[in-house]
Coordinates of C-alpha atoms in Angstrom, one line a residue:
Chain A
M19 CA -68.9 -100.9 65.1
L20 CA -65.3 -101.9 65.1
I21 CA -64.5 -99.2 62.6
F22 CA -66.3 -96.7 64.8
I23 CA -64.3 -97.7 67.9
A24 CA -61.1 -97.5 65.8
R25 CA -61.9 -94.0 64.6
R26 CA -62.6 -92.9 68.1
I27 CA -59.4 -94.2 69.4
A28 CA -57.6 -92.5 66.5
F29 CA -59.3 -89.3 67.6
A30 CA -58.3 -89.8 71.2
I31 CA -54.6 -89.8 70.5
P32 CA -54.3 -86.2 69.2
T33 CA -56.6 -85.1 72.0
L34 CA -54.4 -86.6 74.7
L35 CA -51.3 -85.1 73.0
I36 CA -52.8 -81.7 73.2
V37 CA -53.7 -82.3 76.8
I38 CA -50.2 -83.3 77.6
T39 CA -48.6 -80.4 75.7
L40 CA -50.9 -77.7 77.2
S41 CA -50.5 -78.9 80.8
F42 CA -46.8 -79.5 80.4
F43 CA -46.0 -75.9 79.2
L44 CA -48.6 -74.2 81.4
M45 CA -47.1 -75.9 84.5
R46 CA -43.5 -74.9 83.5
L47 CA -44.6 -71.3 82.9
A48 CA -45.8 -71.0 86.5
P49 CA -43.4 -69.1 88.7
G50 CA -41.8 -71.0 91.5
S51 CA -40.4 -74.5 91.5
P52 CA -41.3 -77.8 93.3
F53 CA -38.0 -77.6 95.3
Q54 CA -38.6 -74.3 97.0
N55 CA -40.5 -74.9 100.2
G56 CA -39.5 -72.2 102.6
R57 CA -36.0 -73.6 103.1
R58 CA -33.2 -71.8 101.2
L59 CA -31.2 -74.2 99.1
T60 CA -27.6 -73.5 98.2
P61 CA -27.2 -73.3 94.4
E62 CA -25.1 -76.5 94.3
I63 CA -27.8 -78.5 96.0
E64 CA -30.5 -77.0 93.8
R65 CA -28.4 -77.8 90.7
N66 CA -28.0 -81.4 91.9
I67 CA -31.7 -81.9 92.6
M68 CA -32.6 -80.4 89.2
A69 CA -30.1 -82.8 87.6
K70 CA -31.5 -85.7 89.4
Y71 CA -34.9 -85.1 88.0
G72 CA -33.5 -84.2 84.5
M73 CA -34.7 -80.7 84.8
N74 CA -31.4 -79.2 83.8
R75 CA -32.0 -80.2 80.2
P76 CA -33.6 -77.9 77.7
L77 CA -37.3 -77.7 78.0
A78 CA -37.9 -79.3 74.6
A79 CA -35.8 -82.3 75.6
Q80 CA -37.7 -82.6 78.8
Y81 CA -41.0 -82.5 77.0
L82 CA -40.0 -85.2 74.5
G83 CA -38.6 -87.3 77.3
Y84 CA -41.9 -87.0 79.2
L85 CA -43.9 -87.9 76.1
G86 CA -41.7 -91.0 75.6
G87 CA -42.3 -92.0 79.2
V88 CA -46.1 -91.6 78.9
A89 CA -46.1 -93.6 75.8
H90 CA -44.6 -96.4 77.8
G91 CA -47.1 -95.9 80.7
D92 CA -44.5 -94.2 82.9
L93 CA -45.7 -91.0 84.5
G94 CA -42.4 -90.3 86.2
P95 CA -41.5 -89.8 89.9
S96 CA -43.3 -87.4 92.2
L97 CA -41.3 -84.3 92.8
K98 CA -42.6 -83.8 96.3
Y99 CA -43.2 -87.3 97.7
Q100 CA -39.8 -88.9 97.6
D101 CA -39.4 -92.4 96.4
K102 CA -43.0 -92.6 95.1
S103 CA -44.0 -92.8 91.5
V104 CA -46.8 -90.7 90.2
S105 CA -48.7 -93.9 89.2
D106 CA -48.6 -95.2 92.8
I107 CA -49.9 -92.0 94.3
I108 CA -52.6 -91.4 91.6
G109 CA -53.7 -95.0 91.7
Q110 CA -54.3 -94.9 95.5
S111 CA -56.2 -91.6 95.6
F112 CA -58.1 -92.4 92.4
L113 CA -59.5 -95.5 93.9
K114 CA -61.0 -93.4 96.7
S115 CA -62.4 -90.8 94.4
A116 CA -63.9 -93.4 92.1
M117 CA -65.5 -95.3 94.9
L118 CA -67.1 -92.1 96.2
G119 CA -68.2 -91.1 92.7
L120 CA -69.6 -94.5 91.8
T121 CA -71.6 -94.9 95.0
A122 CA -73.1 -91.4 94.4
L123 CA -73.9 -92.3 90.8
V124 CA -75.6 -95.5 91.6
L125 CA -77.6 -93.8 94.4
A126 CA -78.5 -91.0 92.0
I127 CA -79.7 -93.4 89.2
A128 CA -81.8 -95.4 91.6
I129 CA -83.5 -92.3 93.2
G130 CA -83.6 -90.1 90.1
G131 CA -84.9 -93.0 87.9
T132 CA -87.7 -93.8 90.4
C133 CA -88.7 -90.1 90.8
G134 CA -88.6 -89.5 87.1
I135 CA -90.8 -92.4 86.2
A136 CA -93.3 -91.5 89.0
A137 CA -93.4 -87.8 87.9
A138 CA -94.0 -88.8 84.2
L139 CA -96.8 -91.2 85.1
H140 CA -98.6 -88.5 87.1
Q141 CA -97.7 -85.7 84.8
N142 CA -99.0 -82.4 86.3
G143 CA -100.1 -84.2 89.4
R144 CA -98.8 -83.7 92.9
A145 CA -95.9 -86.2 92.5
D146 CA -94.8 -84.4 89.4
Y147 CA -95.1 -81.0 91.1
I148 CA -93.0 -82.1 94.1
A149 CA -90.4 -83.7 91.8
T150 CA -90.1 -80.6 89.7
L151 CA -89.6 -78.5 92.9
I152 CA -86.9 -80.8 94.2
T153 CA -85.1 -81.0 90.9
T154 CA -85.1 -77.2 90.6
L155 CA -83.6 -76.9 94.0
G156 CA -81.1 -79.6 93.3
I157 CA -79.9 -77.9 90.2
C158 CA -79.7 -74.4 91.7
I159 CA -78.0 -75.1 94.9
P160 CA -74.3 -75.9 94.2
T161 CA -72.4 -78.6 96.1
F162 CA -70.2 -76.0 97.9
V163 CA -73.4 -74.8 99.6
T164 CA -75.0 -78.1 100.3
A165 CA -71.9 -79.7 101.6
P166 CA -71.2 -77.2 104.5
L167 CA -74.9 -77.0 105.2
L168 CA -75.3 -80.7 105.6
V169 CA -72.2 -80.9 107.7
L170 CA -73.5 -78.1 109.9
I171 CA -76.9 -79.9 110.4
F172 CA -75.9 -83.6 110.6
A173 CA -72.5 -83.3 112.2
G174 CA -72.6 -80.0 114.0
W175 CA -76.1 -79.7 115.4
L176 CA -77.4 -83.3 115.4
G177 CA -74.1 -84.9 115.9
W178 CA -75.2 -88.1 114.0
L179 CA -72.3 -88.2 111.5
P180 CA -68.6 -87.3 111.6
T181 CA -67.6 -83.9 110.2
A182 CA -64.8 -85.0 107.9
G183 CA -62.1 -87.5 107.3
W184 CA -61.6 -90.9 105.6
G185 CA -62.6 -93.9 107.8
G186 CA -65.6 -96.1 108.1
P187 CA -68.7 -96.0 106.0
R188 CA -70.2 -93.4 108.3
N189 CA -67.6 -90.9 107.0
L190 CA -68.9 -91.4 103.5
V191 CA -72.6 -90.8 104.0
L192 CA -72.4 -87.0 103.7
P193 CA -69.9 -86.8 100.8
V194 CA -71.9 -89.3 98.8
L195 CA -75.1 -87.5 99.5
V196 CA -73.7 -84.2 98.5
L197 CA -72.3 -85.6 95.3
A198 CA -75.5 -87.4 94.5
L199 CA -78.0 -84.5 95.0
P200 CA -77.4 -82.5 91.8
Q201 CA -77.2 -85.8 89.8
I202 CA -80.5 -86.9 91.3
A203 CA -82.1 -83.7 90.1
I204 CA -80.7 -83.9 86.6
I205 CA -81.5 -87.6 86.2
T206 CA -85.1 -87.1 87.4
R207 CA -85.5 -84.4 84.8
L208 CA -84.1 -86.5 82.0
I209 CA -86.1 -89.6 82.8
R210 CA -89.3 -87.6 83.2
A211 CA -88.9 -85.9 79.9
G212 CA -87.9 -89.1 78.1
M213 CA -90.7 -91.1 79.7
I214 CA -93.4 -88.5 78.8
E215 CA -92.3 -88.5 75.2
V216 CA -92.2 -92.2 74.9
L217 CA -95.5 -92.8 76.6
R218 CA -97.2 -90.7 73.9
S219 CA -95.6 -92.6 71.0
N220 CA -97.4 -95.1 68.8
F221 CA -95.7 -98.2 69.9
I222 CA -96.8 -97.7 73.5
R223 CA -100.4 -97.2 72.2
T224 CA -100.0 -100.5 70.3
A225 CA -98.7 -102.3 73.4
R226 CA -101.7 -100.9 75.4
A227 CA -104.1 -102.1 72.6
K228 CA -102.6 -105.6 72.8
G229 CA -103.7 -105.6 76.4
L230 CA -100.3 -105.8 78.0
S231 CA -100.1 -105.1 81.7
Q232 CA -99.0 -101.6 82.8
R233 CA -96.0 -103.0 84.4
R234 CA -94.9 -104.8 81.3
I235 CA -95.5 -101.8 79.1
L236 CA -93.4 -99.6 81.4
L237 CA -90.5 -101.9 82.0
R238 CA -90.2 -103.8 78.8
H239 CA -91.3 -101.2 76.2
A240 CA -91.1 -97.7 77.5
L241 CA -88.1 -97.8 79.8
P242 CA -85.4 -98.8 77.3
A243 CA -86.5 -96.0 75.0
A244 CA -86.8 -93.5 77.8
V245 CA -83.4 -94.0 79.2
L246 CA -81.7 -92.9 76.0
P247 CA -81.1 -89.3 77.0
L248 CA -79.8 -90.6 80.3
V249 CA -77.3 -92.8 78.6
S250 CA -75.8 -90.0 76.6
Y251 CA -75.7 -87.9 79.7
L252 CA -73.9 -90.4 81.9
G253 CA -70.6 -90.1 80.1
P254 CA -70.1 -86.4 80.9
A255 CA -71.8 -87.0 84.3
C256 CA -69.2 -89.4 85.4
A257 CA -66.6 -86.9 84.5
S258 CA -68.4 -84.1 86.4
L259 CA -68.8 -86.4 89.4
L260 CA -65.1 -86.7 89.5
T261 CA -64.5 -83.0 89.1
G262 CA -67.3 -82.2 91.5
S263 CA -65.4 -84.2 94.0
L264 CA -62.7 -81.4 93.9
V265 CA -65.0 -79.4 96.3
V266 CA -66.3 -82.4 98.2
E267 CA -62.9 -83.8 98.9
Q268 CA -61.7 -80.3 100.0
I269 CA -64.6 -79.9 102.5
F270 CA -64.6 -83.4 103.9
A271 CA -60.8 -83.6 103.9
L272 CA -60.8 -86.8 101.9
P273 CA -57.5 -88.1 100.4
G274 CA -58.9 -88.3 96.9
L275 CA -57.6 -87.3 93.6
G276 CA -59.3 -83.9 93.4
K277 CA -57.7 -82.7 96.6
F278 CA -54.3 -84.1 95.5
F279 CA -54.6 -82.2 92.3
V280 CA -55.2 -78.8 93.9
T281 CA -52.5 -79.2 96.5
S282 CA -50.0 -80.5 93.9
A283 CA -50.8 -77.6 91.5
L284 CA -50.1 -75.1 94.3
Q285 CA -46.9 -76.9 95.3
R286 CA -45.8 -77.1 91.6
D287 CA -45.5 -80.9 91.7
Y288 CA -45.4 -81.0 87.9
T289 CA -45.5 -84.7 87.4
I290 CA -48.5 -85.3 89.7
V291 CA -50.5 -82.5 88.2
M292 CA -49.9 -83.8 84.6
G293 CA -50.6 -87.4 85.6
T294 CA -53.9 -86.3 87.0
V295 CA -54.9 -84.3 84.0
I296 CA -54.0 -87.1 81.6
L297 CA -56.0 -89.6 83.7
Y298 CA -59.1 -87.4 83.7
S299 CA -58.9 -86.7 79.9
A300 CA -58.4 -90.4 79.2
L301 CA -61.3 -91.2 81.4
I302 CA -63.6 -88.7 79.7
L303 CA -62.7 -90.1 76.3
V304 CA -63.3 -93.7 77.4
L305 CA -66.6 -92.9 79.1
N306 CA -67.9 -90.9 76.2
L307 CA -67.1 -93.8 73.9
V308 CA -68.8 -96.3 76.2
S309 CA -71.9 -94.2 76.5
D310 CA -72.1 -93.9 72.7
L311 CA -71.8 -97.6 72.3
I312 CA -74.5 -98.3 74.9
Y313 CA -76.7 -95.8 73.1
A314 CA -76.3 -97.7 69.8
V315 CA -77.2 -100.9 71.5
L316 CA -80.3 -99.5 73.1
D317 CA -81.5 -97.6 70.1
P318 CA -81.7 -99.7 66.9
R319 CA -82.2 -96.6 64.8
V320 CA -78.6 -95.4 65.5
R321 CA -75.9 -96.8 63.2
L322 CA -72.4 -96.1 64.2
T323 CA -70.1 -95.1 61.4
Chain B
M27 CA -100.8 -67.7 67.6
S28 CA -98.4 -69.0 70.2
G29 CA -97.6 -72.1 68.1
A30 CA -97.6 -70.5 64.7
A31 CA -95.4 -67.5 65.3
P32 CA -92.0 -69.1 65.6
D33 CA -92.7 -71.4 62.8
L34 CA -93.1 -68.5 60.5
A35 CA -89.4 -67.9 60.7
F36 CA -88.7 -71.2 59.1
T37 CA -91.4 -71.4 56.3
G38 CA -89.4 -68.6 54.7
D39 CA -91.9 -66.3 53.1
P40 CA -89.4 -63.8 51.4
E41 CA -91.7 -60.8 52.0
T42 CA -91.9 -61.2 55.7
A43 CA -88.5 -62.8 56.2
S44 CA -86.3 -60.0 57.2
Q45 CA -88.2 -57.8 59.6
P46 CA -91.5 -59.3 60.8
T47 CA -90.1 -62.8 61.4
G48 CA -87.7 -61.5 64.0
R49 CA -90.4 -59.5 65.6
S50 CA -92.9 -62.3 65.9
L51 CA -90.3 -64.5 67.3
W52 CA -89.4 -61.9 69.9
Q53 CA -93.0 -61.1 70.7
D54 CA -93.5 -64.7 71.5
A55 CA -90.3 -64.8 73.5
R56 CA -91.4 -61.7 75.5
R57 CA -94.8 -63.1 76.2
R58 CA -93.3 -66.3 77.6
L59 CA -90.7 -64.4 79.5
F60 CA -93.3 -62.4 81.3
R61 CA -95.1 -65.6 82.2
N62 CA -92.1 -66.4 84.3
R63 CA -92.9 -63.2 86.3
A64 CA -91.4 -64.4 89.5
A65 CA -88.1 -65.2 87.9
V66 CA -87.9 -62.0 86.0
A67 CA -88.9 -60.0 89.1
S68 CA -86.3 -61.7 91.3
L69 CA -83.6 -61.3 88.7
A70 CA -84.4 -57.6 88.3
L71 CA -84.3 -57.2 92.1
L72 CA -80.9 -58.9 92.3
V73 CA -79.4 -56.9 89.5
I74 CA -80.7 -53.6 91.0
A75 CA -79.4 -54.6 94.4
A76 CA -76.0 -55.4 92.9
I77 CA -75.8 -52.1 91.1
V78 CA -77.2 -49.7 93.7
G79 CA -76.9 -51.7 96.8
P80 CA -73.2 -51.1 97.7
W81 CA -73.8 -47.3 97.6
L82 CA -76.9 -47.4 99.8
S83 CA -75.4 -49.6 102.4
P84 CA -74.5 -47.7 105.6
F85 CA -71.4 -49.8 106.1
A86 CA -68.4 -50.1 103.8
Y87 CA -67.6 -53.6 102.6
D88 CA -64.1 -53.5 104.0
A89 CA -64.8 -51.5 107.2
M90 CA -63.8 -53.7 110.2
H91 CA -65.6 -53.3 113.4
K92 CA -63.3 -55.0 115.8
D93 CA -65.7 -54.8 118.7
Q94 CA -68.5 -56.4 116.7
I95 CA -67.0 -59.6 115.5
W96 CA -69.4 -62.4 114.6
S97 CA -72.4 -60.4 115.8
G98 CA -75.7 -62.1 114.7
P99 CA -78.2 -60.6 112.3
L100 CA -79.8 -57.3 113.5
A101 CA -77.1 -56.7 116.1
Y102 CA -75.5 -53.2 116.1
G103 CA -77.5 -52.3 113.1
H104 CA -75.9 -55.0 110.9
L105 CA -79.0 -56.4 109.2
L106 CA -77.4 -59.7 108.3
G107 CA -74.7 -59.7 111.0
T108 CA -70.9 -59.5 110.7
D109 CA -68.0 -61.8 109.8
A110 CA -64.8 -62.8 111.6
L111 CA -63.3 -59.3 111.1
G112 CA -66.5 -57.5 112.1
R113 CA -67.4 -56.5 108.6
D114 CA -71.0 -56.0 107.7
L115 CA -72.3 -59.1 105.9
L116 CA -75.0 -57.2 103.9
A117 CA -72.5 -54.8 102.5
R118 CA -70.2 -57.7 101.6
L119 CA -73.0 -59.7 100.1
L120 CA -74.1 -56.8 97.9
L121 CA -70.5 -56.4 96.6
G122 CA -70.1 -60.1 96.2
L123 CA -73.3 -60.3 94.1
R124 CA -72.1 -57.4 92.0
V125 CA -68.7 -59.1 91.4
S126 CA -70.3 -62.5 90.6
L127 CA -72.8 -60.9 88.2
T128 CA -70.1 -58.9 86.5
V129 CA -67.9 -62.0 86.1
G130 CA -71.0 -63.8 84.7
V131 CA -71.8 -61.1 82.2
V132 CA -68.3 -60.3 81.1
A133 CA -67.1 -63.9 80.7
T134 CA -70.3 -64.8 78.9
A135 CA -69.6 -61.8 76.5
V136 CA -66.2 -63.2 75.9
S137 CA -67.6 -66.6 75.1
L138 CA -70.3 -65.0 72.9
V139 CA -67.8 -63.2 70.8
I140 CA -65.5 -66.2 70.3
G141 CA -68.4 -68.6 69.9
I142 CA -70.4 -66.6 67.3
T143 CA -67.3 -65.7 65.2
Y144 CA -66.1 -69.3 65.2
G145 CA -69.4 -71.0 64.7
A146 CA -70.7 -68.6 62.0
T147 CA -67.4 -68.9 60.1
A148 CA -67.4 -72.7 60.2
G149 CA -71.1 -72.9 59.3
Y150 CA -71.0 -70.4 56.5
F151 CA -68.0 -71.7 54.7
G152 CA -68.7 -75.4 55.3
G153 CA -66.7 -78.1 53.6
R154 CA -63.2 -78.8 54.8
I155 CA -62.9 -75.6 56.8
D156 CA -66.0 -76.6 58.8
E157 CA -64.7 -80.1 59.2
V158 CA -61.3 -79.0 60.6
M159 CA -62.8 -76.2 62.8
M160 CA -65.4 -78.5 64.4
R161 CA -62.9 -81.3 64.9
I162 CA -60.9 -78.8 67.0
V163 CA -64.0 -78.0 69.0
D164 CA -64.5 -81.8 69.6
I165 CA -61.0 -82.1 70.9
L166 CA -61.3 -79.1 73.2
Y167 CA -64.6 -80.6 74.4
S168 CA -62.8 -83.6 75.8
L169 CA -60.3 -81.6 77.8
P170 CA -61.0 -81.4 81.6
F171 CA -61.4 -77.7 81.6
I172 CA -61.8 -77.0 85.2
F173 CA -58.2 -78.3 85.5
F174 CA -56.9 -76.0 82.9
V175 CA -58.6 -73.0 84.6
I176 CA -57.0 -74.0 87.9
L177 CA -53.6 -74.4 86.1
L178 CA -54.1 -71.0 84.5
M179 CA -54.9 -69.3 87.9
V180 CA -51.9 -71.0 89.5
T181 CA -49.7 -70.0 86.6
F182 CA -50.6 -66.4 86.1
G183 CA -51.6 -65.5 89.6
K184 CA -55.0 -64.7 90.9
N185 CA -55.8 -62.0 88.4
F186 CA -59.3 -60.7 88.1
I187 CA -59.3 -60.0 84.4
L188 CA -57.7 -63.4 83.7
L189 CA -60.5 -65.0 85.6
F190 CA -63.0 -63.5 83.1
V191 CA -61.0 -64.5 80.1
A192 CA -60.2 -68.0 81.4
I193 CA -63.8 -68.8 82.1
G194 CA -65.0 -67.2 78.9
A195 CA -62.5 -69.1 76.9
V196 CA -63.9 -72.3 78.4
E197 CA -67.5 -71.6 77.8
W198 CA -67.5 -70.7 74.1
L199 CA -67.5 -74.3 72.7
T200 CA -71.2 -75.0 73.1
M201 CA -72.0 -71.5 71.7
A202 CA -69.9 -72.2 68.6
R203 CA -71.7 -75.5 68.0
I204 CA -75.1 -74.0 68.4
V205 CA -74.3 -71.0 66.1
R206 CA -72.7 -73.3 63.5
G207 CA -75.7 -75.7 63.4
Q208 CA -78.1 -72.8 63.1
T209 CA -76.1 -71.1 60.3
I210 CA -76.0 -74.3 58.3
S211 CA -79.7 -74.8 58.5
L212 CA -80.4 -71.1 57.8
K213 CA -78.1 -71.1 54.8
Q214 CA -80.3 -73.5 52.9
K215 CA -83.6 -71.7 53.6
D216 CA -85.6 -70.3 50.7
F217 CA -85.6 -66.7 52.1
I218 CA -81.8 -66.7 52.1
E219 CA -81.9 -67.8 48.5
A220 CA -84.5 -65.2 47.7
A221 CA -82.3 -62.6 49.3
R222 CA -79.3 -63.8 47.2
A223 CA -81.4 -63.7 44.1
A224 CA -82.4 -60.2 44.9
G225 CA -78.8 -59.3 44.7
L226 CA -77.8 -58.8 48.3
T227 CA -74.1 -59.2 49.3
S228 CA -73.2 -62.0 51.6
G229 CA -72.3 -59.5 54.3
A230 CA -75.8 -58.1 54.1
I231 CA -77.4 -61.5 54.1
I232 CA -75.5 -62.5 57.2
R233 CA -76.3 -59.2 59.0
R234 CA -80.0 -58.9 58.0
H235 CA -81.1 -62.4 57.5
I236 CA -78.8 -64.8 59.3
A237 CA -77.9 -62.8 62.4
P238 CA -81.4 -62.0 63.5
N239 CA -82.4 -65.6 63.3
L240 CA -79.3 -66.7 65.1
L241 CA -80.1 -64.3 68.0
G242 CA -82.9 -66.4 69.4
P243 CA -80.9 -69.6 70.3
V244 CA -77.9 -67.5 71.2
V245 CA -79.9 -65.4 73.7
V246 CA -81.3 -68.5 75.2
Y247 CA -77.9 -70.0 75.6
V248 CA -76.5 -66.8 77.0
T249 CA -79.1 -66.8 79.8
L250 CA -78.1 -70.4 80.5
T251 CA -74.3 -69.6 80.3
I252 CA -74.3 -66.8 82.8
P253 CA -75.3 -69.0 85.8
G254 CA -72.8 -71.6 84.6
V255 CA -70.1 -68.9 84.7
I256 CA -71.2 -67.6 88.1
L257 CA -71.0 -71.2 89.3
A258 CA -67.5 -71.7 87.8
E259 CA -66.2 -68.5 89.4
S260 CA -67.7 -69.4 92.8
F261 CA -66.1 -72.8 92.5
L262 CA -62.7 -71.3 91.9
S263 CA -63.2 -68.8 94.7
F264 CA -64.3 -71.6 97.0
L265 CA -61.0 -73.3 96.3
G266 CA -59.2 -70.0 97.1
L267 CA -58.2 -69.4 93.5
G268 CA -60.7 -66.7 92.6
V269 CA -61.4 -63.2 93.8
Q270 CA -59.1 -62.1 96.5
E271 CA -59.6 -60.1 99.8
P272 CA -60.9 -57.5 100.6
M273 CA -62.9 -57.8 97.3
T274 CA -65.3 -60.6 97.5
S275 CA -67.7 -62.7 95.4
L276 CA -70.6 -65.1 96.3
G277 CA -68.2 -68.0 96.1
T278 CA -65.6 -66.4 98.4
L279 CA -68.4 -65.5 100.9
I280 CA -69.7 -69.0 100.9
S281 CA -66.2 -70.3 101.4
E282 CA -65.7 -68.0 104.4
G283 CA -69.1 -68.9 105.7
A284 CA -68.3 -72.6 105.5
R285 CA -65.1 -72.0 107.5
D286 CA -66.9 -70.2 110.3
M287 CA -70.3 -71.9 110.1
A288 CA -70.1 -73.5 113.5
L289 CA -69.8 -70.1 115.2
A290 CA -71.7 -67.9 112.8
P291 CA -74.1 -70.0 110.6
W292 CA -75.6 -66.8 109.1
L293 CA -72.3 -66.3 107.2
L294 CA -73.2 -69.4 105.3
F295 CA -77.0 -69.1 105.1
F296 CA -77.3 -65.7 103.5
P297 CA -74.7 -66.0 100.7
G298 CA -76.0 -69.5 100.0
I299 CA -79.6 -68.2 99.6
V300 CA -78.5 -65.3 97.4
M301 CA -76.5 -67.7 95.3
A302 CA -79.4 -70.2 94.9
L303 CA -81.8 -67.3 94.1
T304 CA -79.5 -66.0 91.4
L305 CA -79.0 -69.3 89.7
M306 CA -82.7 -70.1 89.9
A307 CA -83.8 -66.9 88.4
F308 CA -81.4 -67.3 85.4
N309 CA -82.3 -70.9 84.9
F310 CA -86.0 -70.2 84.9
I311 CA -85.7 -67.4 82.4
G312 CA -83.4 -69.4 80.2
D313 CA -85.7 -72.4 80.2
G314 CA -88.7 -70.2 79.5
L315 CA -86.9 -68.5 76.6
R316 CA -85.8 -71.8 75.3
D317 CA -89.4 -73.1 75.3
A318 CA -90.3 -69.9 73.4
I319 CA -87.7 -70.2 70.7
D320 CA -87.5 -74.0 70.3
P321 CA -91.2 -74.9 69.8
K322 CA -90.3 -78.6 69.8
D323 CA -89.5 -78.6 73.5
R324 CA -92.8 -77.3 74.8

């Protein structure tokens, strides 16, 4: 197990290096600079600003300097927001994104898990049929359609909820719902398929033969085996919830990381863009590792090497 | 026969290996495909509408009718109404569908070419080459790709062709993995050994014996990739990084619809419905084909 973790961490380092390199040079290739925002700067001022942020050095030196900073956990200053470090900005907006994503994920697991089990128990029955219909819809209607639709219905026509913005919990109902819907669909499907397969297996037949109660068979014997596909899905799912929030944050005007990323990319705020990309990559790597570990704990047949 | 047919491909009777295996696999696939009649019919309808539609439409997609701004469905002969510039929504929707489907097909083709070449090479040569090549895929897998596509679009401008390439370059990873796995398992089959014993060159073996058996899973994955690509393009267009005016795509239309929905909800409804229909048709067909080709999943 420890060797497995060590190997994965060793694998993560070149991955992050590639991420940093690619995003660094892609960003610098982009036309325009972070200091041109409509106002014409005199060459002297521009030179001074460039010098202040060390951007008058050769590109290779800047790259190495940046790498050194990242190795020490320093993501540099923001180029647009004066006197703020990238870590501060990203930390604040990431908290908001993470809160949104986690709430959606918990909601999705609760609803999707229940629906999936119900559908599997009544395979080909009415509950199964309804669940299949809903999951198909959930997978085929993308968030950028559901989000404006729900806003139109619940904020525009019914007036029950606010349209957009970051404030009280009422502001978060629609964004969380929009983020959770496709996840509910996928989780229902995974749990249903897993449950159906497990319920047919020999150890469940044995448990039935022993005369255990249905409840005990389901929760104690079937469920741990049936959630395995879900566990390996959850790693990438967390990541997609965070990227999915790109659209949701745009539509609901939430000050989360996704919205920050798009704005910063358009404004050429190099350091913020790179900090965000690094954070997301690290997050994906960690989440995948965690989901592999949980998988190994739940499934005694899996041996990590 | 439904259960036995695909299995034939893997028992590896050398006589029937090259031609009849492929056919029986495809027969089964076709049979299952047509069972999803609704999905096939709606996809055919969408494709025909996308190809022929823009020519049949009485309005041009970029013709502005300044006096008919935001007119509702059926007003002034606009079946689905008009947008903020008085352009006919039906004409724009047909064009948008055409653009989205084109992006889907072309970008998938890009991913197909890269994925098959890469995967088959890694699988066929095996050993250290395979190890290194697949490690690279592993690394690329953990990159947040949507960010890189956004960075690319920001860097190189909102270029239509780049959009194809960028999305295609993102989507080839899974294809490469599938092709590699399939190649490795095929390489060890008896019918390949029989072909080798019969004196066929490796080129001929790959073409006549490996490629036809690869096609099954690849076709399945293609039908599942196309909707993914359409979704990715719409996602970018929604953020304003995709197809630019006066051209349009489903994502651009939905984005405009979302902006004007309080005044003209039909601008959101109709593109949304077409989008959902397209994705649903592809997903149904892909799932059906996967069931046909992967007997385990039935």
